[in-house]
PDB file of C-alpha atoms in Angstrom:
ATOM      1  CA  MET A   1     -76.040   2.460  70.023  1.00 82.00           C
ATOM      2  CA  ARG A   2     -77.703   5.470  68.467  1.00 88.00           C
ATOM      3  CA  ARG A   3     -78.608   6.848  71.909  1.00 91.00           C
ATOM      4  CA  GLU A   4     -75.033   6.337  73.119  1.00 89.00           C
ATOM      5  CA  ARG A   5     -73.708   8.174  70.053  1.00 87.00           C
ATOM      6  CA  ILE A   6     -76.106  11.067  70.593  1.00 90.00           C
ATOM      7  CA  ALA A   7     -75.257  11.213  74.313  1.00 90.00           C
ATOM      8  CA  ALA A   8     -71.590  11.438  73.344  1.00 88.00           C
ATOM      9  CA  GLY A   9     -72.347  14.431  71.092  1.00 89.00           C
ATOM     10  CA  LYS A  10     -72.016  12.469  67.846  1.00 90.00           C
ATOM     11  CA  PRO A  11     -74.506  12.043  65.017  1.00 90.00           C
ATOM     12  CA  ALA A  12     -76.965   9.163  65.553  1.00 89.00           C
ATOM     13  CA  ASP A  13     -75.401   7.257  62.660  1.00 90.00           C
ATOM     14  CA  PRO A  14     -71.691   7.124  61.882  1.00 89.00           C
ATOM     15  CA  PRO A  15     -70.473   8.537  58.570  1.00 92.00           C
ATOM     16  CA  GLU A  16     -70.627   6.193  55.607  1.00 93.00           C
ATOM     17  CA  PRO A  17     -67.387   4.396  54.674  1.00 94.00           C
ATOM     18  CA  PHE A  18     -65.643   6.241  51.849  1.00 95.00           C
ATOM     19  CA  LEU A  19     -62.262   4.687  51.050  1.00 96.00           C
ATOM     20  CA  PRO A  20     -62.061   2.910  47.676  1.00 94.00           C
ATOM     21  CA  TYR A  21     -60.885  -0.696  47.870  1.00 94.00           C
ATOM     22  CA  ALA A  22     -57.862   0.062  45.674  1.00 94.00           C
ATOM     23  CA  ALA A  23     -56.692   2.727  48.146  1.00 96.00           C
ATOM     24  CA  ALA A  24     -57.117   0.195  50.975  1.00 96.00           C
ATOM     25  CA  ILE A  25     -54.916  -2.255  49.067  1.00 96.00           C
ATOM     26  CA  VAL A  26     -52.158   0.334  48.675  1.00 96.00           C
ATOM     27  CA  LEU A  27     -52.305   1.252  52.373  1.00 97.00           C
ATOM     28  CA  ALA A  28     -52.306  -2.417  53.422  1.00 96.00           C
ATOM     29  CA  GLU A  29     -49.183  -3.135  51.367  1.00 95.00           C
ATOM     30  CA  ASN A  30     -47.204  -1.160  53.955  1.00 92.00           C
ATOM     31  CA  ILE A  31     -48.718  -2.857  57.018  1.00 96.00           C
ATOM     32  CA  PRO A  32     -47.324  -6.220  58.136  1.00 94.00           C
ATOM     33  CA  ASP A  33     -49.683  -9.080  58.886  1.00 91.00           C
ATOM     34  CA  TYR A  34     -49.611  -8.954  62.666  1.00 95.00           C
ATOM     35  CA  LEU A  35     -52.031 -11.824  63.297  1.00 95.00           C
ATOM     36  CA  PRO A  36     -49.315 -14.442  64.040  1.00 96.00           C
ATOM     37  CA  TYR A  37     -47.613 -11.960  66.384  1.00 95.00           C
ATOM     38  CA  ILE A  38     -50.887 -11.180  68.178  1.00 97.00           C
ATOM     39  CA  VAL A  39     -51.695 -14.890  68.522  1.00 97.00           C
ATOM     40  CA  LYS A  40     -48.245 -15.703  69.939  1.00 97.00           C
ATOM     41  CA  TYR A  41     -48.308 -12.798  72.400  1.00 96.00           C
ATOM     42  CA  THR A  42     -51.788 -13.840  73.554  1.00 97.00           C
ATOM     43  CA  GLN A  43     -50.544 -17.406  74.103  1.00 97.00           C
ATOM     44  CA  ILE A  44     -47.637 -16.145  76.207  1.00 96.00           C
ATOM     45  CA  LEU A  45     -49.951 -13.956  78.283  1.00 97.00           C
ATOM     46  CA  ASN A  46     -52.354 -16.845  78.773  1.00 96.00           C
ATOM     47  CA  GLU A  47     -49.639 -19.340  79.765  1.00 97.00           C
ATOM     48  CA  THR A  48     -47.773 -17.068  82.187  1.00 96.00           C
ATOM     49  CA  ASP A  49     -50.543 -14.735  83.409  1.00 95.00           C
ATOM     50  CA  GLU A  50     -48.107 -11.833  83.302  1.00 94.00           C
ATOM     51  CA  VAL A  51     -47.064  -9.140  80.850  1.00 94.00           C
ATOM     52  CA  HIS A  52     -43.743  -9.771  79.153  1.00 88.00           C
ATOM     53  CA  PRO A  53     -42.337  -6.427  78.003  1.00 91.00           C
ATOM     54  CA  ILE A  54     -41.690  -6.117  74.304  1.00 92.00           C
ATOM     55  CA  ASP A  55     -40.618  -3.227  72.096  1.00 92.00           C
ATOM     56  CA  THR A  56     -43.841  -1.739  70.746  1.00 92.00           C
ATOM     57  CA  SER A  57     -42.285   1.466  69.392  1.00 90.00           C
ATOM     58  CA  LYS A  58     -42.609   0.391  65.764  1.00 88.00           C
ATOM     59  CA  LEU A  59     -46.334  -0.322  65.979  1.00 89.00           C
ATOM     60  CA  ASP A  60     -47.540   3.289  66.184  1.00 87.00           C
ATOM     61  CA  ARG A  61     -46.658   4.037  62.575  1.00 90.00           C
ATOM     62  CA  TYR A  62     -49.344   1.657  61.292  1.00 93.00           C
ATOM     63  CA  PHE A  63     -52.348   3.061  63.156  1.00 93.00           C
ATOM     64  CA  ASP A  64     -53.156   5.822  60.644  1.00 93.00           C
ATOM     65  CA  GLY A  65     -53.275   3.310  57.798  1.00 95.00           C
ATOM     66  CA  LEU A  66     -55.360   0.867  59.836  1.00 97.00           C
ATOM     67  CA  LYS A  67     -57.818   3.614  60.787  1.00 96.00           C
ATOM     68  CA  LEU A  68     -58.185   4.681  57.175  1.00 96.00           C
ATOM     69  CA  ILE A  69     -58.639   1.092  55.944  1.00 97.00           C
ATOM     70  CA  GLY A  70     -61.363   0.829  58.576  1.00 96.00           C
ATOM     71  CA  GLN A  71     -63.346   3.212  56.337  1.00 96.00           C
ATOM     72  CA  THR A  72     -63.221   1.015  53.221  1.00 95.00           C
ATOM     73  CA  ALA A  73     -66.408   1.186  51.173  1.00 93.00           C
ATOM     74  CA  GLY A  74     -68.022  -1.137  48.714  1.00 85.00           C
ATOM     75  CA  THR A  75     -67.468  -4.758  47.895  1.00 78.00           C
ATOM     76  CA  GLY A  76     -64.675  -6.192  49.977  1.00 84.00           C
ATOM     77  CA  GLY A  77     -64.968  -3.284  52.384  1.00 90.00           C
ATOM     78  CA  ARG A  78     -66.532  -5.312  55.197  1.00 92.00           C
ATOM     79  CA  GLU A  79     -63.654  -7.789  55.316  1.00 94.00           C
ATOM     80  CA  ALA A  80     -61.071  -5.016  55.015  1.00 95.00           C
ATOM     81  CA  LYS A  81     -62.712  -3.089  57.863  1.00 95.00           C
ATOM     82  CA  LEU A  82     -62.786  -6.118  60.167  1.00 95.00           C
ATOM     83  CA  TRP A  83     -59.124  -6.828  59.497  1.00 97.00           C
ATOM     84  CA  ALA A  84     -58.025  -3.221  60.011  1.00 97.00           C
ATOM     85  CA  ILE A  85     -60.176  -2.231  62.982  1.00 96.00           C
ATOM     86  CA  PHE A  86     -59.474  -5.313  65.063  1.00 97.00           C
ATOM     87  CA  THR A  87     -55.786  -5.509  64.142  1.00 97.00           C
ATOM     88  CA  GLY A  88     -55.536  -1.912  65.358  1.00 97.00           C
ATOM     89  CA  ARG A  89     -57.434  -2.656  68.564  1.00 97.00           C
ATOM     90  CA  ALA A  90     -55.293  -5.706  69.334  1.00 97.00           C
ATOM     91  CA  LEU A  91     -52.064  -3.776  68.750  1.00 97.00           C
ATOM     92  CA  ALA A  92     -53.339  -0.872  70.873  1.00 96.00           C
ATOM     93  CA  LEU A  93     -54.140  -3.283  73.709  1.00 97.00           C
ATOM     94  CA  ILE A  94     -50.675  -4.829  73.512  1.00 96.00           C
ATOM     95  CA  ILE A  95     -49.150  -1.353  73.633  1.00 96.00           C
ATOM     96  CA  ARG A  96     -51.264  -0.404  76.672  1.00 96.00           C
ATOM     97  CA  LEU A  97     -50.239  -3.622  78.427  1.00 96.00           C
ATOM     98  CA  ASN A  98     -46.584  -2.832  77.792  1.00 93.00           C
ATOM     99  CA  ASN A  99     -46.929   0.798  78.876  1.00 93.00           C
ATOM    100  CA  ASP A 100     -48.776  -0.112  82.086  1.00 92.00           C
ATOM    101  CA  THR A 101     -51.795   1.919  80.987  1.00 93.00           C
ATOM    102  CA  TYR A 102     -54.210  -1.024  80.751  1.00 93.00           C
ATOM    103  CA  ASP A 103     -56.876  -0.947  83.468  1.00 92.00           C
ATOM    104  CA  GLY A 104     -57.740  -4.646  83.550  1.00 93.00           C
ATOM    105  CA  THR A 105     -56.181  -7.945  84.501  1.00 95.00           C
ATOM    106  CA  VAL A 106     -54.018 -10.074  82.238  1.00 96.00           C
ATOM    107  CA  GLU A 107     -56.886 -12.577  82.141  1.00 97.00           C
ATOM    108  CA  LYS A 108     -59.240  -9.861  80.845  1.00 97.00           C
ATOM    109  CA  ALA A 109     -56.661  -8.799  78.239  1.00 97.00           C
ATOM    110  CA  VAL A 110     -56.340 -12.398  77.042  1.00 97.00           C
ATOM    111  CA  ARG A 111     -60.125 -12.639  76.621  1.00 98.00           C
ATOM    112  CA  GLN A 112     -60.168  -9.380  74.657  1.00 98.00           C
ATOM    113  CA  LEU A 113     -57.263 -10.444  72.476  1.00 98.00           C
ATOM    114  CA  HIS A 114     -58.955 -13.787  71.736  1.00 98.00           C
ATOM    115  CA  GLN A 115     -62.050 -11.855  70.628  1.00 98.00           C
ATOM    116  CA  PHE A 116     -59.944  -9.541  68.446  1.00 97.00           C
ATOM    117  CA  ILE A 117     -58.165 -12.554  66.888  1.00 98.00           C
ATOM    118  CA  ARG A 118     -61.497 -14.141  66.007  1.00 97.00           C
ATOM    119  CA  LEU A 119     -62.688 -10.903  64.377  1.00 96.00           C
ATOM    120  CA  ILE A 120     -59.392 -10.350  62.529  1.00 97.00           C
ATOM    121  CA  LYS A 121     -59.771 -13.846  61.057  1.00 96.00           C
ATOM    122  CA  MET A 122     -63.285 -12.968  59.875  1.00 95.00           C
ATOM    123  CA  GLY A 123     -61.756 -10.136  57.878  1.00 94.00           C
ATOM    124  CA  LYS A 124     -59.210 -10.104  55.111  1.00 93.00           C
ATOM    125  CA  LYS A 125     -56.214  -7.885  54.569  1.00 95.00           C
ATOM    126  CA  PRO A 126     -56.993  -5.889  51.408  1.00 94.00           C
ATOM    127  CA  SER A 127     -55.118  -7.282  48.423  1.00 91.00           C
ATOM    128  CA  ILE A 128     -55.373  -7.636  44.677  1.00 88.00           C
ATOM    129  CA  GLU A 129     -56.009 -11.362  45.167  1.00 82.00           C
ATOM    130  CA  HIS A 130     -58.931 -10.693  47.497  1.00 74.00           C
ATOM    131  CA  GLY A 131     -60.179  -7.964  45.171  1.00 71.00           C
ATOM    132  CA  VAL A 132     -60.384 -10.517  42.374  1.00 65.00           C
ATOM    133  CA  ASN A 133     -63.020 -12.360  44.405  1.00 61.00           C
ATOM    134  CA  HIS A 134     -65.169  -9.220  44.355  1.00 59.00           C
ATOM    135  CA  SER A 135     -64.407  -7.827  40.921  1.00 57.00           C
ATOM    136  CA  THR A 136     -64.160  -9.311  37.462  1.00 58.00           C
ATOM    137  CA  GLU A 137     -62.205  -6.243  36.375  1.00 79.00           C
ATOM    138  CA  ILE A 138     -58.779  -7.205  37.724  1.00 84.00           C
ATOM    139  CA  ASP A 139     -56.972  -4.985  35.227  1.00 86.00           C
ATOM    140  CA  ASP A 140     -59.045  -1.984  36.357  1.00 88.00           C
ATOM    141  CA  LEU A 141     -58.277  -2.740  40.005  1.00 89.00           C
ATOM    142  CA  LYS A 142     -54.557  -3.043  39.287  1.00 92.00           C
ATOM    143  CA  ALA A 143     -54.587   0.227  37.337  1.00 93.00           C
ATOM    144  CA  GLU A 144     -56.415   2.028  40.150  1.00 93.00           C
ATOM    145  CA  CYS A 145     -53.901   0.704  42.703  1.00 95.00           C
ATOM    146  CA  GLU A 146     -51.052   1.930  40.538  1.00 96.00           C
ATOM    147  CA  ARG A 147     -52.677   5.352  40.336  1.00 96.00           C
ATOM    148  CA  TYR A 148     -52.766   5.538  44.165  1.00 95.00           C
ATOM    149  CA  ARG A 149     -49.150   4.351  44.434  1.00 96.00           C
ATOM    150  CA  SER A 150     -47.911   6.973  41.996  1.00 96.00           C
ATOM    151  CA  ASP A 151     -49.925   9.988  43.188  1.00 94.00           C
ATOM    152  CA  GLU A 152     -49.703  10.625  46.941  1.00 91.00           C
ATOM    153  CA  SER A 153     -52.132  13.547  46.621  1.00 94.00           C
ATOM    154  CA  LEU A 154     -54.910  11.017  45.963  1.00 93.00           C
ATOM    155  CA  MET A 155     -54.159   9.333  49.279  1.00 92.00           C
ATOM    156  CA  ASP A 156     -53.944  12.738  50.981  1.00 94.00           C
ATOM    157  CA  LYS A 157     -57.522  13.382  49.862  1.00 94.00           C
ATOM    158  CA  TRP A 158     -58.689  10.305  51.819  1.00 94.00           C
ATOM    159  CA  ARG A 159     -56.586  11.231  54.845  1.00 94.00           C
ATOM    160  CA  GLU A 160     -58.201  14.687  54.853  1.00 95.00           C
ATOM    161  CA  ARG A 161     -61.655  13.123  54.612  1.00 95.00           C
ATOM    162  CA  TYR A 162     -60.871  10.894  57.594  1.00 95.00           C
ATOM    163  CA  ALA A 163     -59.668  13.887  59.618  1.00 94.00           C
ATOM    164  CA  GLU A 164     -62.962  15.679  58.840  1.00 93.00           C
ATOM    165  CA  ILE A 165     -65.141  12.844  60.148  1.00 92.00           C
ATOM    166  CA  GLU A 166     -62.918  11.341  62.849  1.00 91.00           C
ATOM    167  CA  GLY A 167     -64.874  12.982  65.678  1.00 88.00           C
ATOM    168  CA  ASP A 168     -68.137  11.557  64.318  1.00 89.00           C
ATOM    169  CA  LEU A 169     -66.935   7.951  64.141  1.00 88.00           C
TER     170      LEU A 169
END
């Protein structure tokens, strides 16, 4: 992987995750849980072996949040990253299928979506409840989340950081 990154003009190692778990929670609050939708769409594709057009126009607005959550650091970060990265990839694949920009067969898309579903399930959508499993300081976590909800400039700082490193990911 390091050689592939270098060949692509990127650093050998990707940048370290940087997003605090509390910021991931706040971002995730605005993103629906798409797993049931992804599972159902995959079942339909598998049963019919054809793309059934759906309105995907509302999905684009969640990609920035999913990308940023994919950079969650620290305890709980691994599960948050799995949830965000593979939810984003599954939604992007569904969009490409619906826009006729997918290069593979429906069968290949179903296999990919099944893989994404498995990986989404290995992750966890960031939440206070999940944060409790990783932190005994629930009041501190709640206070930090409230700070991010009330001060958008704090979230802008993380968005700027992501924009700085995006090409190196």
